[in-house]
CSV table of C-alpha atoms in Angstrom, one decimal:
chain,number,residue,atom,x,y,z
A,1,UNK,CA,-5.4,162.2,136.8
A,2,UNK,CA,-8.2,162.9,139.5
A,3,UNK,CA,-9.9,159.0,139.6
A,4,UNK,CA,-12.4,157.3,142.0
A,5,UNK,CA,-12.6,153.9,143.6
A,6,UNK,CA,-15.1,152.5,141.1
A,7,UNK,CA,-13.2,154.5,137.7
A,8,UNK,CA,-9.7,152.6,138.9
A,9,UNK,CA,-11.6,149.0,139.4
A,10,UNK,CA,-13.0,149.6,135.9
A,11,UNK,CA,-9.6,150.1,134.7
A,12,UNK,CA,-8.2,146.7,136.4
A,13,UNK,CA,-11.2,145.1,135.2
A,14,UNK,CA,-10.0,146.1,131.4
A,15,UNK,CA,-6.8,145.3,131.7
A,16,UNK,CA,-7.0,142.1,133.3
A,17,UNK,CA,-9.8,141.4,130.2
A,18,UNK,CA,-7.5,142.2,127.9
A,19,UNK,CA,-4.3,139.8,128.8
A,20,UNK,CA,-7.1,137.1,129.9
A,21,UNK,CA,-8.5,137.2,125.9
A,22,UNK,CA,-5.2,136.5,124.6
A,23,UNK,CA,-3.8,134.0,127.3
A,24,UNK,CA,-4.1,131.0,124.6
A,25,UNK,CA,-2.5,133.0,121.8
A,26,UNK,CA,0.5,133.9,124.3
A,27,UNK,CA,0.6,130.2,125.3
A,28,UNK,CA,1.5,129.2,121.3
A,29,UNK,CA,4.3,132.1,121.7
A,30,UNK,CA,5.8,130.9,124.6
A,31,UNK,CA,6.3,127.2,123.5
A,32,UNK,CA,7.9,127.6,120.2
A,33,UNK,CA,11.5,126.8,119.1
A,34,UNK,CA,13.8,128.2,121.9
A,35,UNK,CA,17.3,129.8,120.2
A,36,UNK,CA,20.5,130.8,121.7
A,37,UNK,CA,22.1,134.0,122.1
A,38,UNK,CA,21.6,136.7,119.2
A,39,UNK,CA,20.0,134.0,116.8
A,40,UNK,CA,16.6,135.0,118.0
A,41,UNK,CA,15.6,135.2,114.8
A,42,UNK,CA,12.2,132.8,114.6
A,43,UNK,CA,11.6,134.6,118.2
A,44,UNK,CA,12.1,138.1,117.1
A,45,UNK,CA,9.5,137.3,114.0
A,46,UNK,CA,6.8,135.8,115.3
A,47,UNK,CA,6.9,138.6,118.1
A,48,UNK,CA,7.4,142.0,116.0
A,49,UNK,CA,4.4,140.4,113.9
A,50,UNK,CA,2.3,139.8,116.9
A,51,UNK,CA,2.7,142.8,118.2
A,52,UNK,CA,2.2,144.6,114.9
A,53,UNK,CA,-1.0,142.4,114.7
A,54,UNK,CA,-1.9,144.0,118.1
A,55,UNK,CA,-1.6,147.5,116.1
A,56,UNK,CA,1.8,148.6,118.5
A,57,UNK,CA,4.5,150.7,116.5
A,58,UNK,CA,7.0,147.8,116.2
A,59,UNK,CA,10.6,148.9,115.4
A,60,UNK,CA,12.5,145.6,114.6
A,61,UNK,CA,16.2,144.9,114.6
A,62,UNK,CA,16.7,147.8,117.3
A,63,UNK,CA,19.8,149.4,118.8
A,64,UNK,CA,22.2,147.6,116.2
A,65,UNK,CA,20.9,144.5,117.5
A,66,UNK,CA,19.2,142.1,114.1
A,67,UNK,CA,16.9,140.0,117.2
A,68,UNK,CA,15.9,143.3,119.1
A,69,UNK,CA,13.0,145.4,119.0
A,70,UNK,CA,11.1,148.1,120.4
A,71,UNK,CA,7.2,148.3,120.1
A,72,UNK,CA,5.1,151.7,121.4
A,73,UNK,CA,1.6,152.6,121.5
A,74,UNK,CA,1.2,156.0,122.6
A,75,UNK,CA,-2.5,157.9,123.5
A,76,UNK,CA,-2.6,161.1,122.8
A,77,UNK,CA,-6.1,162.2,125.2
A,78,UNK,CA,-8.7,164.2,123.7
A,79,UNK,CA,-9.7,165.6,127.1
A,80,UNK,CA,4.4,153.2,124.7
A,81,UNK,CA,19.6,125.5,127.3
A,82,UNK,CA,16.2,125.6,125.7
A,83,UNK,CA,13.9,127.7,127.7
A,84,UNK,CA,15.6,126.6,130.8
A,85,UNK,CA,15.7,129.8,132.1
A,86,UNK,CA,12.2,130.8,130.9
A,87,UNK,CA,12.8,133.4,129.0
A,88,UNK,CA,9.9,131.9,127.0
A,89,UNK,CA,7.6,133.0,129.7
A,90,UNK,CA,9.4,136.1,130.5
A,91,UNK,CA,8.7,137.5,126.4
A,92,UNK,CA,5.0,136.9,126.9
A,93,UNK,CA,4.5,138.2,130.6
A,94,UNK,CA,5.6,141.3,128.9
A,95,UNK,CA,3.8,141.5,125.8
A,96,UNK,CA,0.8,140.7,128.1
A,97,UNK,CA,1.4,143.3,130.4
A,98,UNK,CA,1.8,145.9,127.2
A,99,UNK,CA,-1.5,144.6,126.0
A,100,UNK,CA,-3.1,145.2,129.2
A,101,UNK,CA,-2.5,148.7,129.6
A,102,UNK,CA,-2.7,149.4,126.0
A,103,UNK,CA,-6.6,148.1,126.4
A,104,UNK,CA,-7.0,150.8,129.3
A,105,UNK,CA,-5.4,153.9,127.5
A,106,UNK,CA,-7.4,153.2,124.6
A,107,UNK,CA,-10.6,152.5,126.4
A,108,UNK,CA,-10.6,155.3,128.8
A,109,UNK,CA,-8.2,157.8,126.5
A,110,UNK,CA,-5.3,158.3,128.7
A,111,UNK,CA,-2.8,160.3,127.8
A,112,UNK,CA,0.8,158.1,127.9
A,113,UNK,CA,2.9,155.7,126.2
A,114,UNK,CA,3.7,152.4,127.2
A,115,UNK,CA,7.2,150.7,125.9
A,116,UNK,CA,8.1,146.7,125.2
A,117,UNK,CA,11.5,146.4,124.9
A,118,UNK,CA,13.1,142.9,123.3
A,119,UNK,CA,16.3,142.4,124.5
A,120,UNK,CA,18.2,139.2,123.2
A,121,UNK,CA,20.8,137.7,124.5
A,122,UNK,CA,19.9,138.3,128.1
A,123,UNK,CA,22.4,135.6,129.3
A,124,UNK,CA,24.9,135.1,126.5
A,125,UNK,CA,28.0,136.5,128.8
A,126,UNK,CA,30.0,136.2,131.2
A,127,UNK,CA,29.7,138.9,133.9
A,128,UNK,CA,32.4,139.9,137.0
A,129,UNK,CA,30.5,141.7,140.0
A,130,UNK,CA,31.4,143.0,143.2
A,131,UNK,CA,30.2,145.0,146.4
A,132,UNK,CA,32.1,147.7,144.8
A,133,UNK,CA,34.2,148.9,141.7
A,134,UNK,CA,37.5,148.2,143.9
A,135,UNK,CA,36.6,144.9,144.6
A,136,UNK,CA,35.5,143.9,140.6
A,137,UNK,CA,38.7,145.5,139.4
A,138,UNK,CA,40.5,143.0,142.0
A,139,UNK,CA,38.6,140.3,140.8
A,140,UNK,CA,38.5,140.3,137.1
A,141,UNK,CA,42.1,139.0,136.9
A,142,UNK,CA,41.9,136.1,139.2
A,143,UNK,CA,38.8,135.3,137.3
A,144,UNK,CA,40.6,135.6,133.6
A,145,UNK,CA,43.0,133.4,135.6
A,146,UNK,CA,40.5,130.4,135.9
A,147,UNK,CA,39.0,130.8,132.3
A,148,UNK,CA,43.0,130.7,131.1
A,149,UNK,CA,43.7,128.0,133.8
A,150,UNK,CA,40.7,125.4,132.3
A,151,UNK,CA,41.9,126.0,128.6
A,152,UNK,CA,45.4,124.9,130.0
A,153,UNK,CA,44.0,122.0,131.7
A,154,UNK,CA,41.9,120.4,128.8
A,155,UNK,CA,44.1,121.1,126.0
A,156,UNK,CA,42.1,124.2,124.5
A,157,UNK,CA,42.9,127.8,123.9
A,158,UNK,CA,41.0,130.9,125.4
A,159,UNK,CA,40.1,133.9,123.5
A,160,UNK,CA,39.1,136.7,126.4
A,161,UNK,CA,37.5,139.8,125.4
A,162,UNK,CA,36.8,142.0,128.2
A,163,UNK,CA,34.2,144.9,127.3
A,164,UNK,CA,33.1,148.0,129.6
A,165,UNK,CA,29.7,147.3,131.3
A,166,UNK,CA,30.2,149.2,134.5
A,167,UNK,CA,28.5,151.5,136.6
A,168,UNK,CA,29.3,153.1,139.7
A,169,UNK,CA,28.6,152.4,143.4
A,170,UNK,CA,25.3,153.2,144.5
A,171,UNK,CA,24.2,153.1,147.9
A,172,UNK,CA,21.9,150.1,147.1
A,173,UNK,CA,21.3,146.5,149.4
A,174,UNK,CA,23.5,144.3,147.2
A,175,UNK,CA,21.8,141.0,146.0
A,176,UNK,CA,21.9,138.7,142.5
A,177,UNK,CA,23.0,140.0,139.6
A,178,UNK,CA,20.3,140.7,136.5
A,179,UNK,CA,20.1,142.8,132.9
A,180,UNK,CA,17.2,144.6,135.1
A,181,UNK,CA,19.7,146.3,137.5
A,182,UNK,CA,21.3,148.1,134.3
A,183,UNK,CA,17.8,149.2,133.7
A,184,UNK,CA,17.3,151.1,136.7
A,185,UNK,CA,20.6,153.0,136.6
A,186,UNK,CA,18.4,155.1,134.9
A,187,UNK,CA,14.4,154.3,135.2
A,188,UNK,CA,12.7,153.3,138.1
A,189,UNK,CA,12.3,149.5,137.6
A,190,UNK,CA,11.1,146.3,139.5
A,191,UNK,CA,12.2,142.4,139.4
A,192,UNK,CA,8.8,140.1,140.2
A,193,UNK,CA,9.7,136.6,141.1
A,194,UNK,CA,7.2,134.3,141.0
A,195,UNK,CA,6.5,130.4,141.4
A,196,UNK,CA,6.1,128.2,138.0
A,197,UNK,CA,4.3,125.4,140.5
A,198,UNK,CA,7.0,122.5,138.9
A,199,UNK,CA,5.9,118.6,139.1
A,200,UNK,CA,8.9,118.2,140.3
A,201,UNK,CA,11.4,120.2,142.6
A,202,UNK,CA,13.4,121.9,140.3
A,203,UNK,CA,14.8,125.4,139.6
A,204,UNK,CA,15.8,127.9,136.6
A,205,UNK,CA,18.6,127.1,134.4
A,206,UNK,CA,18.1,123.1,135.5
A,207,UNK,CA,18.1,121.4,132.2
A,208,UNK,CA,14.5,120.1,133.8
A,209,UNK,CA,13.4,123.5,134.1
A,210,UNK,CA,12.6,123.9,130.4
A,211,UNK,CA,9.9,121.2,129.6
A,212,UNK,CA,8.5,122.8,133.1
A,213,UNK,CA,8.1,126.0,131.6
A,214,UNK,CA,6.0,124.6,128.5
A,215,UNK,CA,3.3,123.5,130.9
A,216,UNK,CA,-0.1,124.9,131.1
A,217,UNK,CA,0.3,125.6,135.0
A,218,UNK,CA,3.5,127.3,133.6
A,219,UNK,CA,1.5,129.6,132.0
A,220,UNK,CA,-1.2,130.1,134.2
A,221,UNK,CA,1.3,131.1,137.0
A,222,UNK,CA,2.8,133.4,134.2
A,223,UNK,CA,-0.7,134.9,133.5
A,224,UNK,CA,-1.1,136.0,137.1
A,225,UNK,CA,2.5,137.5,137.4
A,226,UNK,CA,1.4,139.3,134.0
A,227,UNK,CA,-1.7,141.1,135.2
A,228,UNK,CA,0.4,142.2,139.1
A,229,UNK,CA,2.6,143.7,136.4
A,230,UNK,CA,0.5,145.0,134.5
A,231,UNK,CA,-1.8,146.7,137.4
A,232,UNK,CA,1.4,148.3,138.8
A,233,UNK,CA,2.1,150.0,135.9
A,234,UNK,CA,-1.9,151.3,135.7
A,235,UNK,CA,-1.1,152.4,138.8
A,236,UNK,CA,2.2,154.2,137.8
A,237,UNK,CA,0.1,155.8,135.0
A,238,UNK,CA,-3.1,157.3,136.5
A,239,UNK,CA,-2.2,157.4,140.2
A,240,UNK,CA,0.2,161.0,140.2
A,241,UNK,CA,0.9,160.7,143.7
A,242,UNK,CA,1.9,157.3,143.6
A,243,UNK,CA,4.3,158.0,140.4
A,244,UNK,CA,5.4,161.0,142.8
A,245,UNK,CA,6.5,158.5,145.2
A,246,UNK,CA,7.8,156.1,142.6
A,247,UNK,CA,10.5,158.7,141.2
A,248,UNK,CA,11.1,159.9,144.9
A,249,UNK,CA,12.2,156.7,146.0
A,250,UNK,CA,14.1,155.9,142.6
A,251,UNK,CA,16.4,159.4,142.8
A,252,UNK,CA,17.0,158.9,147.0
A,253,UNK,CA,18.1,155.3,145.9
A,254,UNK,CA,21.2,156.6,143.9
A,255,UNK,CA,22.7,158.5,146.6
């Protein structure tokens, strides 16, 4: 859409109000009763009914999954270890974010939909990577070897499963591994990283990173990395040339 300076600033402006009014309510979210994989079930509640409060589409129990859900508000214009690796304050940095563009399609009726996604579960497996599919297929034995190995050693028996969650070699720079890289096999996607300002020196999945992530500098920190989100995706929404660029760089990416 054509847009001006002073039309995108007013945009920001109603976004960033937006997350900013409910930054208390999303506080009380993000300190309640962490659960552990697929028994999400008090975190899957109170979030399909806040979102539902917030009047998005909520479908709950998603996918085949009882602790997923997705919620969707889509404008139509008239001219979608306890919380020691907060995932507390990853759930609200993006119900935040969906809030804050929600406020600007409504406000300034933009045509698109904006998508939250609740995936549960996010660090319930195991996982075998490699540089490439030759060198994971070389290493998943030598790995089933230390899981059988350890159950030898300590008296216990191992039950191994493996399931098919590949995908094949892209010319990508390889780094960590993360649920978001399976996203972007197939959208454009982005990973933020940002600084929780601990008391202490600590990082995530410390057992001391959870009572870290309750705190109100916690959340604060959370708040910020909330509204960069959220203006990225304004951007990706009314800027065509930069969603051009976007889905340009996203399709060279997987050669």
């Amino acid at each position: 859409m054509e847009q001006t300076t002073e039309l995108t600033s007013e945009f920001a402006d109603t976004a960033l109000k937006a997350i900013e009014d409910v930054s208390d309510e999303l506080y009380e979210i993000s300190i309640k009763n962490p659960e552990l994989a697929y028994e999400e079930k008090f975190a899957h509640k109170l979030l399909v009914d806040y979102l539902q409060e917030k009047r998005f589409k909520v479908t709950p129990s998603s996918f085949g999954l009882e602790t997923a859900f997705v919620a969707e508000f889509q404008s139509k214009a008239g001219r979608e270890i306890g919380h020691a690796c907060g995932h507390n304050l990853i759930a609200i940095s993006g119900v935040g974010a969906a809030i804050g563009l929600k406020a600007v399609l409504e406000k300034f009726n933009i045509e698109g939909t904006v998508k939250l996604f609740g995936t549960p579960a996010e660090a319930g497996t195991f996982l075998v990577r490699g540089k490439t599919m030759k060198d994971m297929e070389e290493l998943q034995p030598r790995v089933q070897k230390c899981f059988e190995a350890a159950a030898d050693a300590t008296g216990a028996k191992a039950k191994i499963t493996w399931k098919d969650a590949v995908y094949e070699d892209q010319n990508n720079i390889f780094s960590g591994s993360t649920d978001q890289g399976n996203v972007t096999y197939l959208v454009p996607g982005f990973h933020p990283v940002y600084d929780i300002r601990s008391p202490i020196p600590v990082i995530n999945h410390q057992r001391e990173f959870a009572p870290a992530c309750k705190t109100k500098t916690a959340h604060q920190e959370t708040i910020k990395a909330t509204s960069g989100m959220t203006l990225v995706g304004l951007d990706f929404l009314i800027d065509a040339e930069f969603a051009k660029q976007v889905k340009e760089s996203f399709a060279k990416s997987k050669l």
